[in-house]
Amino acid sequence: MRIAVIGLGYVGLCSGVGLALKGNEVVGVATTEEKAALINGGKIPIYEEALEESLKACLKGNSFRATSGLASAVASSSATFICVGTPSASDGSIDLAQMKSASESVGAALKKTGEYHVVVVKSTVIPGTTEDEIVPILERQSGKKSRKHFGVAMNPEFLREGKALSDFLHPDRVVVGTGDKKAAEMLRKVYADFGAPIIETGIREAEMIKYASNAFLATKISFINELGNLCKKLGIDTYKVAEGMGLDKRIGKHFLQAGIGWGGSCFPKDVKALIAKSREEGARMKIMEDVVDVNASQRKLVIEMLKKKVPLGGKKIAILGIAFKPGTDDMREAPAIDIIKHLQAEGALVQAYDPKAGDNARRLLLDVNCHASARDALKGADACLILTDWPEFAELTDKDFALMKNKIIIEGRRILDPKKVGGYEGICW
Ligand code: UDX
């Protein structure tokens, strides 16, 4: 199938390349000619496992190309996936500016098409948005009727950064929210050989499934973090408790790793948006509000633990791990940002290392010395905080930490190997 993908960020690029790998002919629409040229040259502006190699293979096989020409991309395709960003507005709700502008352009392009076309919303939008805001724009701009001349579906993404392409190609489930038989049929064709169950829902249910999934996962993490804080006081190993709970199929073992909590481009934004919507509707989600509070307090806890061991003024603090999780250079809402800013506000000097996020950290944080290795960051430090569970930190040994001035280590992610490093304190264990 010929498919246009609007927006070439994480979701758009991974979905576009994924659809191309599955035998479709994909045109990805970038916001600028420069970005399209970069991608057509086989380069990606982010770090994402296997994406660059796969993009190169698709470019070579002519199954993927990027352009800045939205109208012709849509006009020459049978389906358009909208994958633009829906960032947080200041009140926690989502900012639909990119979504509306993309929909206007897609609608205008549909005006000139003769064939049936399906518009697929992949961007995360609060329930009701597709039907109440996007469809009217598409109809107005195209002068056509949805369900009659074109179809609309909501097909949420569940891609984890760092594993986004693999998650796209091997989903646990595919959610097709439409209610329009023809649109559903087309999407069933697109996802026919993904080996995953396809669940058909209404558009609003599909929108909510995305929020509900992320909100539940964030809740699981905040739950284990809160429990972990109690376990630590009782001298109980939280990770053993999580293992014992996780083997119960009804609970599941994933997302029970206690530590400094969740960040990233999705959980914080989605949970905030759900809370904002629940308040707007007068159906307050008290659990979700607490989930956010617990997450914020884990970051403060690290600082409190550190301050009990060393006064911060003028002290050199080594930070190992800045990205919001391993496998990405993304620092959006990373716990490290809040923690580093707090340390600096109290007069500490930060010397950091992250295998991938160093360049982003230099751009986003002031006065942080970003080093080329963990050992360099540890040299002469008065204390060390481990904030991202990069696998290479599991290789660190007492010899590496001997480079510090004082061996004070606070472990926020349970990645150090206790057989190789002794004398550190874990946040929830
Ligand atoms: C998430 C969802 O997993 C994905 O389905 C969605 O569509 C986008 O948001 P992502 O933000 O890439 O993906 O990261 P994820 O792997 O889910 O981790 C989110 C945060 O939770 C990270 O900061 C991670 O360190 C933290 N986390 C995760 C924990 O603290 N403990 C855990 O057990 C798991």
mmCIF file of N, CA and C in Angstrom, residues 18 57 86 89 113 160 176 227 264 289 306 355 364 389 391 425:
data_model
loop_
_atom_site.group_PDB
_atom_site.id
_atom_site.type_symbol
_atom_site.label_atom_id
_atom_site.label_comp_id
_atom_site.label_asym_id
_atom_site.label_seq_id
_atom_site.Cartn_x
_atom_site.Cartn_y
_atom_site.Cartn_z
ATOM 1 N N GLY A 18 9.071 1.199 9.698
ATOM 2 C CA GLY A 18 8.452 -0.100 9.995
ATOM 3 C C GLY A 18 7.461 -0.508 8.906
ATOM 4 N N ALA A 57 18.409 0.812 4.506
ATOM 5 C CA ALA A 57 17.967 -0.323 3.676
ATOM 6 C C ALA A 57 16.689 0.045 2.920
ATOM 7 N N THR A 86 2.197 16.022 20.240
ATOM 8 C CA THR A 86 1.103 16.649 20.996
ATOM 9 C C THR A 86 1.670 16.978 22.378
ATOM 10 N N ALA A 89 0.573 21.433 27.219
ATOM 11 C CA ALA A 89 0.387 22.877 27.360
ATOM 12 C C ALA A 89 0.651 23.216 28.830
ATOM 13 N N THR A 113 -8.175 14.539 -4.103
ATOM 14 C CA THR A 113 -8.037 13.108 -4.400
ATOM 15 C C THR A 113 -9.377 12.508 -4.858
ATOM 16 N N ARG A 160 8.262 2.045 22.794
ATOM 17 C CA ARG A 160 9.215 2.503 23.811
ATOM 18 C C ARG A 160 10.420 3.076 23.104
ATOM 19 N N VAL A 176 -7.249 -0.685 16.587
ATOM 20 C CA VAL A 176 -7.808 0.042 15.449
ATOM 21 C C VAL A 176 -9.133 0.637 15.907
ATOM 22 N N LEU A 227 6.254 1.423 47.769
ATOM 23 C CA LEU A 227 6.446 0.209 48.556
ATOM 24 C C LEU A 227 7.933 0.036 48.884
ATOM 25 N N GLY A 264 10.597 10.878 30.601
ATOM 26 C CA GLY A 264 10.420 10.609 29.171
ATOM 27 C C GLY A 264 9.395 11.493 28.505
ATOM 28 N N GLU A 289 -3.191 11.484 40.511
ATOM 29 C CA GLU A 289 -2.539 12.664 41.097
ATOM 30 C C GLU A 289 -1.454 12.219 42.082
ATOM 31 N N LEU A 306 21.510 12.104 49.818
ATOM 32 C CA LEU A 306 22.862 12.604 49.561
ATOM 33 C C LEU A 306 23.267 13.617 50.625
ATOM 34 N N PRO A 355 26.285 7.622 28.274
ATOM 35 C CA PRO A 355 26.809 7.061 27.023
ATOM 36 C C PRO A 355 26.242 7.732 25.773
ATOM 37 N N LEU A 364 21.222 21.429 27.107
ATOM 38 C CA LEU A 364 20.069 21.720 27.972
ATOM 39 C C LEU A 364 20.412 22.156 29.392
ATOM 40 N N ASP A 389 19.859 3.396 34.224
ATOM 41 C CA ASP A 389 20.371 2.023 34.278
ATOM 42 C C ASP A 389 21.006 1.583 32.955
ATOM 43 N N PRO A 391 23.412 -0.417 30.786
ATOM 44 C CA PRO A 391 24.060 -1.705 31.091
ATOM 45 C C PRO A 391 25.548 -1.570 31.411
ATOM 46 N N GLU A 425 24.528 2.942 48.653
ATOM 47 C CA GLU A 425 23.168 2.903 49.214
ATOM 48 C C GLU A 425 22.160 2.989 48.078
#
